[in-house]
Amino acid sequence: MRNRRLVMSAALVAAGVGLVPGIARAAPGAGPDATRGTGGATYSSPAERTVVTEGPQGAKGKQGAQGAPGKQGAQDASTSIHLTAHTDGARSIELRSHVIDFDAPALVVVVSWGDGTTDTYALPAGGASDARDLKHRYTVLGTYDVKVTAKNAAAGTEAVNELKFTTKGAEFTAHEPTRLLDTRAGVGAAKAKVGPRSSVALKVAGAAKVPAGATAVALNVTVTNTTGAGHVSVQSTKDRAEGAETSNVNFAAGQTVPNLVIEAIGEDGYVHLFNGGWEPVDLIADVTGYFAPAHANGWGALNPTRVVDTREGLGTVRGQVPGQGTFGVEIAGRAGVPKGATAVAVNLTATNPRSAGHLTAYPSGKAAPATSNVNFTAGQTVANSAVVPIGPDGKINVRNGGWDPADVVVDVVGYYTPESRSALVAHGIPLRLLDTRKDGWGWKAGPLKARTHFPMQLEADTTTPDVDGWVLNTTVTDTRGNGFLSVTPDPNFWSDYVNGTAVTPQRPVSSVLNWTKGATVANVAQTPGGKGGMIDLWNQGWEDTHLLVDLLAYYKTD
């Protein structure tokens, strides 16, 4: 794997990038390797598990730790194999094969990858302790038995060791929006508010037709009945949720706030939701899809594209959506979404509502579910990301669940299709990439300037980015006025900023989140990097604001 690092170089500060009109200061800090520090699993099979079979010249074998049959006198067998494998890409394995034999035979080593393919290499006579790294990419995600065989032709013996591993990547299966958790009604947990600084365990894998083998989930998480400010963190384990330095949902007293969460599922099939506030709250979670290490639907990245704006009559009739009203949106075959797509990732915004209510996006041909994607109050502009299954006619529906009219905006940011092999790699523990409230390496704390874009490099300067799309939780806080955030691919290379030759990107019209003065607001952004593995974070407001960015996952083909 190429050693692409999350680079946020101090060189740009020295180069005066912050002086370019319309561009904020350079991205902060020397970050960790964004595509390698993702909780990738390590597998091993020690030398003691080597099984040596008896050959025609009477070679002796030994009992392997995996229970393979052996012969008496096993400890005299001279060949041993130690295997270690690691995977933090989507569908590749990095294998270290260490073959040891000091009796000086010539050996032929065969690596069987478990998918019908093999690699072979030879070790000459003279005694060997040969450790070499090999890499293999699987066409189909799944669990594989990898076997290494060292053949001694002179003695007619074979030494074998093997290990089983599962690819890290996971492909998506759309799930009709279904409520898994509602503490108000006792769905998925006790009928009681989640106490302050407490968590609730939610069964996901094996629940509501989500298979036991699912490794990550797309959840719309909503906090409601709040009596104080706080935040909610969603993690694969209780300890991680309660110890998280990042958050998924932020709320104030009296607010009902949702956010899309794409999170790894714990080995026990649960995720944990932690109430980081000092007052009890009710929590709701609706599943809209899951990820598993098997062939299903891969990610297709798009530049954010507006497909609906009821204020202008874009994508539907012009005029506010009536209370309890529904409209259909043609998605498949439009705005870069292919005809065969099974689900679409959108940013759904309610604006100019005349009273409190909610929006629900769901596949056409189905009845409106008892779930919500966006909650709003009178006069509020609020956005939330959603992953929506596409109906058989290529459409999704959007319902205004309030009793009065509201305007609706829909931006498409990506899709899932069986033709794509770009799989999700969940980060495991959210990685904070940016917090403008704190100093970083080459960065002094300070808010994101109004009407500027902030270039952030997520891979080293490259013309061939490894990552197809990034899943980022973005949060604004200490807001000094109204505004909205846009997240888009950057058209430059990092070196263009260093050299002062970067072109100013075109200001986008799409939004990821909207805020009012004094608010703390979070939302998920799913975005590709530009041609050089970079993204832009746009403060579209007229006042400065602080910004936090957390890496949740990424999509990768290899």
Coordinates of C-alpha atoms in Angstrom, one line a residue:
M1 CA 0.0 0.0 0.0
R2 CA 1.3 3.4 -0.9
N3 CA 2.2 5.4 2.2
R4 CA -0.3 8.2 1.7
R5 CA -0.5 10.3 4.8
L6 CA -2.9 12.8 6.1
V7 CA -0.8 15.9 5.6
M8 CA -1.7 19.3 6.8
S9 CA 1.5 21.1 6.2
A10 CA 3.0 24.0 8.2
A11 CA 4.7 25.0 4.9
L12 CA 1.5 26.6 3.7
V13 CA 1.4 28.9 6.7
A14 CA 4.9 30.0 5.9
A15 CA 4.0 30.3 2.2
G16 CA 1.3 32.8 3.2
V17 CA -1.7 30.8 1.9
G18 CA -3.9 32.7 4.3
L19 CA -3.1 35.9 2.4
V20 CA -4.8 34.6 -0.8
P21 CA -8.1 36.4 -1.2
G22 CA -11.1 34.3 -0.2
I23 CA -8.9 31.5 1.2
A24 CA -8.5 30.7 4.9
R25 CA -5.3 29.6 6.5
A26 CA -3.8 26.2 5.7
A27 CA -5.1 23.1 7.3
P28 CA -3.6 22.5 10.8
G29 CA -1.3 20.0 12.2
A30 CA 0.7 17.0 11.1
G31 CA -1.9 14.4 11.1
P32 CA -1.7 10.6 11.4
D33 CA -2.0 8.3 8.5
A34 CA -5.7 8.7 7.7
T35 CA -6.0 5.5 5.7
R36 CA -3.9 3.3 7.9
G37 CA -4.8 4.1 11.5
T38 CA -8.3 2.9 11.1
G39 CA -8.5 -0.1 13.4
G40 CA -7.5 -2.6 10.7
A41 CA -7.4 -6.1 12.1
T42 CA -4.2 -8.1 12.6
Y43 CA -4.3 -11.9 12.3
S44 CA -1.5 -14.4 13.1
S45 CA -0.7 -18.1 13.1
P46 CA 2.5 -18.8 15.0
A47 CA 5.2 -21.3 13.9
E48 CA 3.9 -23.8 16.4
R49 CA 0.9 -24.3 14.2
T50 CA 3.0 -25.6 11.3
V51 CA 2.1 -29.1 10.2
V52 CA 4.8 -31.1 8.4
T53 CA 3.5 -34.1 6.5
E54 CA 5.5 -37.4 6.2
G55 CA 7.1 -37.9 2.8
P56 CA 8.3 -41.0 1.0
Q57 CA 11.7 -40.9 2.7
G58 CA 10.1 -41.2 6.1
A59 CA 10.1 -37.5 7.2
K60 CA 8.3 -36.9 10.4
G61 CA 5.4 -34.6 11.1
K62 CA 4.1 -32.7 14.1
Q63 CA 0.7 -32.0 15.6
G64 CA -0.4 -28.5 14.5
A65 CA -2.2 -26.2 17.0
Q66 CA -5.2 -26.2 14.7
G67 CA -5.6 -30.0 15.2
A68 CA -4.1 -31.2 11.9
P69 CA -2.9 -34.8 12.1
G70 CA 0.8 -35.4 12.8
K71 CA 3.3 -38.2 13.5
Q72 CA 5.3 -39.2 16.5
G73 CA 8.6 -37.3 16.9
A74 CA 7.1 -34.0 15.7
Q75 CA 9.8 -31.9 17.4
D76 CA 12.4 -33.1 15.0
A77 CA 10.7 -31.5 12.0
S78 CA 13.0 -28.7 10.8
T79 CA 10.6 -26.5 8.7
S80 CA 8.4 -24.0 10.4
I81 CA 6.2 -21.1 9.1
H82 CA 5.0 -18.1 11.0
L83 CA 2.2 -16.0 9.4
T84 CA 1.1 -12.5 10.2
A85 CA -1.6 -10.6 8.2
H86 CA -3.0 -7.1 8.4
T87 CA -5.8 -5.4 6.6
D88 CA -6.7 -1.8 6.8
G89 CA -7.6 -1.3 3.2
A90 CA -11.0 -2.3 1.8
R91 CA -10.3 -5.6 0.1
S92 CA -6.5 -6.3 0.3
I93 CA -4.3 -8.3 2.7
E94 CA -0.7 -7.6 3.7
L95 CA 0.8 -10.9 4.6
R96 CA 4.2 -11.6 6.2
S97 CA 5.4 -15.2 5.5
H98 CA 8.3 -16.2 7.6
V99 CA 9.8 -19.6 6.6
I100 CA 12.5 -21.0 8.8
D101 CA 14.6 -24.1 8.0
F102 CA 18.2 -24.5 9.1
D103 CA 18.7 -28.0 7.6
A104 CA 19.6 -26.3 4.3
P105 CA 17.1 -27.8 1.8
A106 CA 15.9 -26.0 -1.3
L107 CA 12.2 -25.1 -0.7
V108 CA 9.4 -24.0 -3.0
V109 CA 6.8 -21.9 -1.1
V110 CA 3.3 -21.7 -2.4
V111 CA 0.8 -19.1 -1.0
S112 CA -2.8 -20.0 -1.6
W113 CA -4.9 -16.9 -1.0
G114 CA -8.2 -18.7 -0.6
D115 CA -9.9 -17.3 -3.7
G116 CA -8.4 -19.8 -6.2
T117 CA -5.2 -17.9 -6.8
T118 CA -1.7 -18.6 -5.7
D119 CA 1.8 -17.0 -5.6
T120 CA 5.0 -19.1 -5.6
Y121 CA 8.6 -18.3 -4.7
A122 CA 11.7 -20.4 -4.2
L123 CA 14.2 -20.5 -1.3
P124 CA 17.7 -21.9 -2.2
A125 CA 19.5 -24.5 -0.3
G126 CA 21.9 -23.4 2.4
G127 CA 19.7 -22.7 5.4
A128 CA 17.0 -20.1 5.5
S129 CA 15.2 -17.7 7.7
D130 CA 13.2 -16.0 5.0
A131 CA 10.6 -13.3 6.0
R132 CA 8.9 -11.5 3.1
D133 CA 5.9 -9.3 2.7
L134 CA 3.3 -10.1 0.2
K135 CA 0.1 -8.3 -0.8
H136 CA -3.1 -9.6 -2.4
R137 CA -6.3 -7.9 -3.5
Y138 CA -9.6 -9.8 -3.5
T139 CA -12.2 -9.2 -6.1
V140 CA -15.0 -10.1 -3.6
L141 CA -15.2 -9.0 0.0
G142 CA -15.5 -11.8 2.5
T143 CA -13.7 -14.3 4.8
Y144 CA -10.8 -16.3 3.3
D145 CA -8.4 -19.2 4.4
V146 CA -4.9 -18.2 3.5
K147 CA -2.4 -21.2 3.3
V148 CA 1.3 -21.2 3.0
T149 CA 3.1 -24.4 2.0
A150 CA 6.8 -24.9 2.0
K151 CA 7.7 -28.0 -0.2
N152 CA 11.0 -29.9 0.3
A153 CA 11.3 -31.8 -2.9
A154 CA 14.4 -33.7 -1.9
A155 CA 12.8 -35.1 1.3
G156 CA 9.3 -35.2 -0.2
T157 CA 7.9 -33.3 2.7
E158 CA 5.5 -30.3 3.0
A159 CA 5.3 -27.8 5.8
V160 CA 1.9 -26.0 6.0
N161 CA 0.5 -23.1 8.1
E162 CA -2.7 -21.2 7.5
L163 CA -4.9 -18.5 8.9
K164 CA -8.4 -17.2 8.3
F165 CA -9.0 -13.5 7.8
T166 CA -11.9 -11.2 6.8
T167 CA -11.5 -8.2 4.5
K168 CA -11.8 -4.9 6.2
G169 CA -14.1 -3.3 3.6
A170 CA -17.8 -3.5 3.6
E171 CA -20.4 -2.9 0.9
F172 CA -23.8 -1.3 1.4
T173 CA -27.3 -2.8 1.5
A174 CA -30.2 -0.4 1.6
H175 CA -32.7 -0.9 4.4
E176 CA -36.2 0.5 4.5
P177 CA -36.2 3.2 7.2
T178 CA -36.9 1.4 10.4
R179 CA -37.0 2.5 14.0
L180 CA -34.5 0.5 16.2
L181 CA -34.5 2.8 19.2
D182 CA -37.0 5.1 20.9
T183 CA -36.6 5.5 24.6
R184 CA -39.9 7.4 24.7
A185 CA -41.8 4.2 23.8
G186 CA -39.4 1.5 25.1
V187 CA -38.3 0.4 21.6
G188 CA -34.8 -1.1 21.6
A189 CA -34.2 -0.1 25.2
A190 CA -36.0 0.6 28.4
K191 CA -38.9 3.1 28.3
A192 CA -37.0 5.8 30.1
K193 CA -34.7 8.8 29.4
V194 CA -31.0 8.1 29.1
G195 CA -29.5 9.6 32.2
P196 CA -26.8 12.3 32.2
R197 CA -23.3 10.9 31.4
S198 CA -24.8 7.6 30.7
S199 CA -25.1 5.3 27.7
V200 CA -27.6 2.9 26.1
A201 CA -26.7 -0.3 24.2
L202 CA -28.6 -0.8 20.9
K203 CA -28.7 -4.1 19.2
V204 CA -28.1 -3.6 15.5
A205 CA -26.6 -6.7 13.8
G206 CA -29.3 -9.4 14.0
A207 CA -32.2 -6.9 14.6
A208 CA -34.8 -5.6 12.1
K209 CA -33.5 -7.8 9.2
V210 CA -29.9 -6.4 9.6
P211 CA -27.8 -9.6 9.3
A212 CA -25.6 -10.8 12.1
G213 CA -22.5 -10.4 9.8
A214 CA -23.0 -6.6 9.4
T215 CA -20.0 -4.6 10.4
A216 CA -21.2 -1.0 10.1
V217 CA -24.6 0.7 10.0
A218 CA -26.2 3.9 8.7
L219 CA -28.3 5.3 11.5
N220 CA -30.3 8.5 11.8
V221 CA -29.8 9.4 15.5
T222 CA -32.2 12.0 17.1
V223 CA -32.1 13.5 20.6
T224 CA -35.3 15.0 21.9
N225 CA -37.0 16.1 25.2
T226 CA -33.8 17.9 26.2
T227 CA -33.7 20.1 29.3
G228 CA -30.1 21.2 29.0
A229 CA -27.2 21.5 26.5
G230 CA -25.1 18.5 25.7
H231 CA -24.0 16.0 23.0
V232 CA -24.4 12.4 21.9
S233 CA -21.5 10.1 20.9
V234 CA -22.2 6.9 19.1
Q235 CA -19.5 4.2 19.2
S236 CA -19.1 0.4 18.7
T237 CA -18.3 -0.2 22.4
K238 CA -19.5 1.3 25.7
D239 CA -16.0 2.3 26.7
R240 CA -15.4 4.1 23.4
A241 CA -18.7 5.9 23.6
E242 CA -18.3 7.1 27.1
G243 CA -14.6 8.1 26.6
A244 CA -15.1 9.7 23.2
E245 CA -13.5 13.1 22.6
T246 CA -15.8 13.6 19.6
S247 CA -19.5 13.9 19.2
N248 CA -22.2 13.0 16.6
V249 CA -25.1 15.2 17.8
N250 CA -25.1 18.5 19.7
F251 CA -28.1 20.0 21.3
A252 CA -29.4 22.8 23.5
A253 CA -32.3 22.8 26.0
G254 CA -35.6 22.3 24.3
Q255 CA -34.1 21.2 21.0
T256 CA -34.9 18.1 18.9
V257 CA -31.8 17.4 16.8
P258 CA -31.0 14.6 14.3
N259 CA -27.8 13.6 12.6
L260 CA -26.7 10.7 10.3
V261 CA -24.2 8.4 11.9
I262 CA -22.2 5.9 9.9
E263 CA -20.5 3.7 12.6
A264 CA -18.8 0.4 13.0
I265 CA -20.9 -2.3 14.8
G266 CA -19.2 -4.0 17.8
E267 CA -18.3 -7.6 17.7
D268 CA -21.3 -8.3 19.9
G269 CA -23.7 -6.7 17.3
Y270 CA -24.3 -3.5 19.3
V271 CA -23.6 0.1 19.1
H272 CA -23.6 2.4 22.1
L273 CA -25.1 5.9 22.4
F274 CA -23.7 8.1 25.1
N275 CA -25.6 11.1 26.5
G276 CA -22.7 13.5 27.2
G277 CA -24.9 16.1 28.8
W278 CA -25.8 16.8 32.4
E279 CA -29.5 16.2 32.0
P280 CA -31.5 13.2 30.9
V281 CA -32.6 13.0 27.2
D282 CA -34.7 10.7 25.0
L283 CA -32.8 9.1 22.1
I284 CA -34.2 7.8 18.8
A285 CA -32.3 5.8 16.1
D286 CA -33.6 4.8 12.7
V287 CA -31.7 2.4 10.4
T288 CA -31.5 3.1 6.7
G289 CA -28.8 0.7 5.6
Y290 CA -26.0 -1.5 6.7
F291 CA -22.5 -2.6 5.6
A292 CA -21.1 -6.1 5.5
P293 CA -17.9 -7.8 4.1
A294 CA -19.8 -9.3 1.1
H295 CA -20.7 -8.4 -2.4
A296 CA -23.6 -5.9 -2.3
N297 CA -23.4 -2.2 -3.3
G298 CA -20.3 0.0 -3.6
W299 CA -20.0 3.8 -3.2
G300 CA -20.2 6.2 -6.0
A301 CA -18.9 9.6 -5.2
L302 CA -20.3 12.8 -6.7
N303 CA -19.7 16.5 -6.4
P304 CA -22.7 17.9 -4.4
T305 CA -25.5 18.7 -6.9
R306 CA -28.8 20.4 -6.1
V307 CA -31.7 18.4 -7.4
V308 CA -34.6 20.0 -5.5
D309 CA -35.4 23.5 -4.4
T310 CA -39.1 24.3 -3.9
R311 CA -38.3 28.0 -3.7
E312 CA -37.3 27.9 -7.4
G313 CA -39.4 25.0 -8.7
L314 CA -36.2 22.9 -9.2
G315 CA -37.0 19.2 -9.3
T316 CA -40.6 19.6 -8.3
V317 CA -43.4 22.2 -8.4
R318 CA -42.5 25.7 -7.2
G319 CA -43.9 26.5 -3.8
Q320 CA -43.8 25.3 -0.3
V321 CA -44.7 21.7 0.5
P322 CA -48.1 21.6 2.3
G323 CA -48.3 20.3 5.8
Q324 CA -48.6 16.5 5.7
G325 CA -47.8 16.8 1.9
T326 CA -45.4 14.5 -0.1
F327 CA -43.6 14.9 -3.4
G328 CA -41.5 12.5 -5.4
V329 CA -38.0 13.1 -6.7
E330 CA -36.6 11.4 -9.7
I331 CA -33.0 10.4 -8.7
A332 CA -31.8 7.4 -10.7
G333 CA -30.4 8.6 -14.0
R334 CA -30.1 12.2 -12.9
A335 CA -27.3 14.4 -11.4
G336 CA -24.8 11.7 -12.0
V337 CA -26.7 8.9 -10.2
P338 CA -26.8 5.8 -12.5
K339 CA -30.0 4.0 -13.3
G340 CA -29.0 0.9 -11.4
A341 CA -28.4 2.7 -8.1
T342 CA -30.1 1.2 -5.1
A343 CA -29.7 4.1 -2.6
V344 CA -28.7 7.7 -2.7
A345 CA -26.9 9.9 -0.2
V346 CA -28.5 13.3 0.1
N347 CA -28.4 16.4 2.2
L348 CA -32.0 17.3 3.1
T349 CA -32.8 20.9 4.2
A350 CA -36.0 22.4 5.5
T351 CA -36.3 26.2 5.3
N352 CA -38.9 28.8 5.8
P353 CA -41.2 26.5 7.8
R354 CA -44.3 28.1 9.2
S355 CA -44.4 25.9 12.3
A356 CA -42.5 23.1 13.9
G357 CA -42.4 19.7 12.1
H358 CA -40.1 17.2 10.4
L359 CA -39.1 15.8 7.0
T360 CA -38.9 12.2 6.1
A361 CA -37.2 10.8 3.0
Y362 CA -38.1 7.3 1.9
P363 CA -38.2 5.1 -1.2
S364 CA -41.1 5.6 -3.6
G365 CA -43.7 2.8 -3.8
K366 CA -43.6 2.4 0.0
A367 CA -45.8 4.0 2.7
A368 CA -44.2 6.8 4.6
P369 CA -42.4 5.3 7.6
A370 CA -42.7 6.5 11.2
T371 CA -39.2 7.9 11.1
S372 CA -37.8 11.4 10.5
N373 CA -34.6 12.8 8.9
V374 CA -34.9 16.5 9.7
N375 CA -36.6 18.2 12.6
F376 CA -37.4 21.9 12.5
T377 CA -39.1 24.7 14.4
A378 CA -41.0 27.7 12.9
G379 CA -38.7 29.9 10.8
Q380 CA -35.7 27.6 11.2
T381 CA -33.3 26.5 8.3
V382 CA -31.9 23.2 9.2
A383 CA -30.2 20.4 7.3
N384 CA -29.3 16.7 7.8
S385 CA -27.7 14.0 5.8
A386 CA -29.6 10.9 4.8
V387 CA -29.1 7.7 3.0
V388 CA -32.3 6.9 1.2
P389 CA -33.2 3.7 -0.6
I390 CA -34.4 4.3 -4.2
G391 CA -37.8 2.9 -5.3
P392 CA -38.3 0.6 -8.3
D393 CA -39.3 3.6 -10.4
G394 CA -36.0 5.4 -9.7
K395 CA -37.5 7.9 -7.3
I396 CA -37.5 8.8 -3.6
N397 CA -40.2 10.6 -1.7
V398 CA -40.0 13.5 0.7
R399 CA -42.8 14.1 3.2
N400 CA -43.4 17.2 5.2
G401 CA -44.6 15.8 8.5
G402 CA -45.5 19.2 9.9
W403 CA -49.0 20.7 9.9
D404 CA -47.9 23.8 8.0
P405 CA -46.0 24.5 4.7
A406 CA -42.3 24.5 4.4
D407 CA -39.7 24.8 1.7
V408 CA -37.4 21.8 0.9
V409 CA -33.9 21.6 -0.6
V410 CA -32.2 18.4 -1.6
D411 CA -28.6 18.0 -2.6
V412 CA -27.2 14.7 -3.9
V413 CA -23.7 13.8 -2.7
G414 CA -23.3 10.2 -3.7
Y415 CA -25.0 6.8 -4.4
Y416 CA -24.6 3.1 -3.9
T417 CA -24.7 0.6 -6.8
P418 CA -23.8 -3.0 -7.5
E419 CA -21.5 -1.9 -10.2
S420 CA -19.2 0.0 -7.9
R421 CA -16.5 -1.8 -5.9
S422 CA -15.7 1.1 -3.6
A423 CA -16.2 -0.3 -0.1
L424 CA -16.5 1.4 3.3
V425 CA -13.6 1.2 5.7
A426 CA -15.0 2.3 9.1
H427 CA -12.4 4.1 11.2
G428 CA -13.4 2.4 14.4
I429 CA -12.6 5.4 16.6
P430 CA -13.4 8.9 15.1
L431 CA -10.2 10.8 14.3
R432 CA -10.3 14.5 14.9
L433 CA -8.7 16.2 11.9
L434 CA -9.5 19.8 12.8
D435 CA -10.5 21.9 15.8
T436 CA -10.0 25.6 15.1
R437 CA -10.3 26.3 18.8
K438 CA -6.9 24.7 19.5
D439 CA -3.4 25.1 18.3
G440 CA -2.1 22.5 15.9
W441 CA 1.3 21.8 14.3
G442 CA 1.9 24.9 12.2
W443 CA -1.5 26.3 13.2
K444 CA -2.6 28.8 15.8
A445 CA -6.1 28.6 17.2
G446 CA -8.6 30.9 15.5
P447 CA -12.0 30.8 13.8
L448 CA -12.7 30.0 10.2
K449 CA -13.0 33.4 8.5
A450 CA -16.3 34.5 6.9
R451 CA -16.8 33.9 3.2
T452 CA -13.6 31.9 2.9
H453 CA -12.7 28.4 1.9
F454 CA -10.3 26.2 3.9
P455 CA -8.3 23.8 1.9
M456 CA -7.5 20.5 3.7
Q457 CA -5.2 17.8 2.3
L458 CA -6.3 14.3 3.2
E459 CA -3.6 12.5 1.1
A460 CA -0.1 13.3 0.1
D461 CA 0.4 15.3 -3.0
T462 CA -0.8 12.9 -5.7
T463 CA -2.5 12.6 -9.0
T464 CA -4.0 9.2 -8.1
P465 CA -5.8 9.4 -4.8
D466 CA -6.3 6.1 -3.0
V467 CA -9.5 7.1 -1.3
D468 CA -12.7 7.4 -3.3
G469 CA -14.8 9.2 -0.7
W470 CA -14.5 10.5 2.9
V471 CA -17.1 10.3 5.6
L472 CA -16.6 13.3 7.9
N473 CA -18.6 14.6 10.8
T474 CA -18.5 18.4 10.7
T475 CA -19.5 20.7 13.6
V476 CA -19.7 24.5 13.9
T477 CA -19.6 26.2 17.3
D478 CA -19.2 29.6 18.8
T479 CA -21.1 31.0 15.8
R480 CA -21.2 34.7 15.6
G481 CA -24.1 35.0 13.1
N482 CA -26.2 33.0 10.7
G483 CA -24.6 30.9 7.9
F484 CA -24.0 27.6 6.3
L485 CA -21.1 25.2 5.6
S486 CA -20.3 23.6 2.2
V487 CA -17.8 20.7 1.8
T488 CA -16.5 20.1 -1.7
P489 CA -13.5 18.6 -3.6
D490 CA -10.7 21.0 -4.2
P491 CA -9.5 21.4 -7.8
N492 CA -5.9 22.1 -6.8
F493 CA -2.9 20.1 -5.7
W494 CA -1.3 20.8 -2.3
S495 CA 1.8 22.0 -4.1
D496 CA -0.2 24.6 -5.9
Y497 CA -1.0 26.2 -2.5
V498 CA 2.6 25.9 -1.4
N499 CA 3.8 27.5 -4.7
G500 CA 1.2 30.2 -4.7
T501 CA -0.3 28.9 -8.0
A502 CA -3.6 27.6 -6.6
V503 CA -6.8 28.8 -8.4
T504 CA -9.7 29.9 -6.3
P505 CA -12.4 27.2 -6.4
Q506 CA -15.9 28.2 -7.6
R507 CA -18.1 29.0 -4.6
P508 CA -20.6 26.1 -4.2
V509 CA -24.3 26.5 -3.7
S510 CA -24.9 23.3 -1.8
S511 CA -24.9 23.1 2.0
V512 CA -23.9 20.5 4.5
L513 CA -25.2 22.3 7.6
N514 CA -26.9 25.6 8.5
W515 CA -26.6 27.6 11.7
T516 CA -27.8 30.6 13.6
K517 CA -25.9 32.8 16.0
G518 CA -24.7 31.1 19.1
A519 CA -25.6 27.6 17.9
T520 CA -23.5 24.4 17.9
V521 CA -24.6 22.3 14.9
A522 CA -23.2 19.0 13.5
N523 CA -23.8 17.1 10.3
V524 CA -22.1 14.3 8.3
A525 CA -20.5 15.2 5.0
Q526 CA -19.7 12.5 2.4
T527 CA -17.4 13.8 -0.2
P528 CA -14.7 12.8 -2.7
G529 CA -11.3 14.4 -2.5
G530 CA -10.3 16.4 -5.5
K531 CA -7.7 15.3 -8.1
G532 CA -5.0 15.8 -5.5
G533 CA -6.8 14.2 -2.6
M534 CA -8.0 17.5 -1.1
I535 CA -11.3 19.0 0.1
D536 CA -12.5 22.5 0.8
L537 CA -14.5 23.6 3.8
W538 CA -16.5 26.7 3.1
N539 CA -17.7 29.2 5.7
Q540 CA -20.6 30.6 3.7
G541 CA -21.7 33.0 6.5
W542 CA -20.8 36.6 7.0
E543 CA -19.3 36.1 10.4
D544 CA -16.3 34.0 11.6
T545 CA -17.1 30.6 13.2
H546 CA -15.2 27.7 14.8
L547 CA -15.1 24.4 12.9
L548 CA -14.5 20.8 14.0
V549 CA -14.0 17.9 11.5
D550 CA -13.9 14.3 12.5
L551 CA -13.0 11.3 10.2
L552 CA -15.6 8.5 10.7
A553 CA -14.8 6.3 7.6
Y554 CA -13.7 6.3 4.0
Y555 CA -14.5 4.5 0.8
K556 CA -11.8 2.6 -1.0
T557 CA -11.5 0.2 -3.9
D558 CA -8.3 -1.6 -2.9

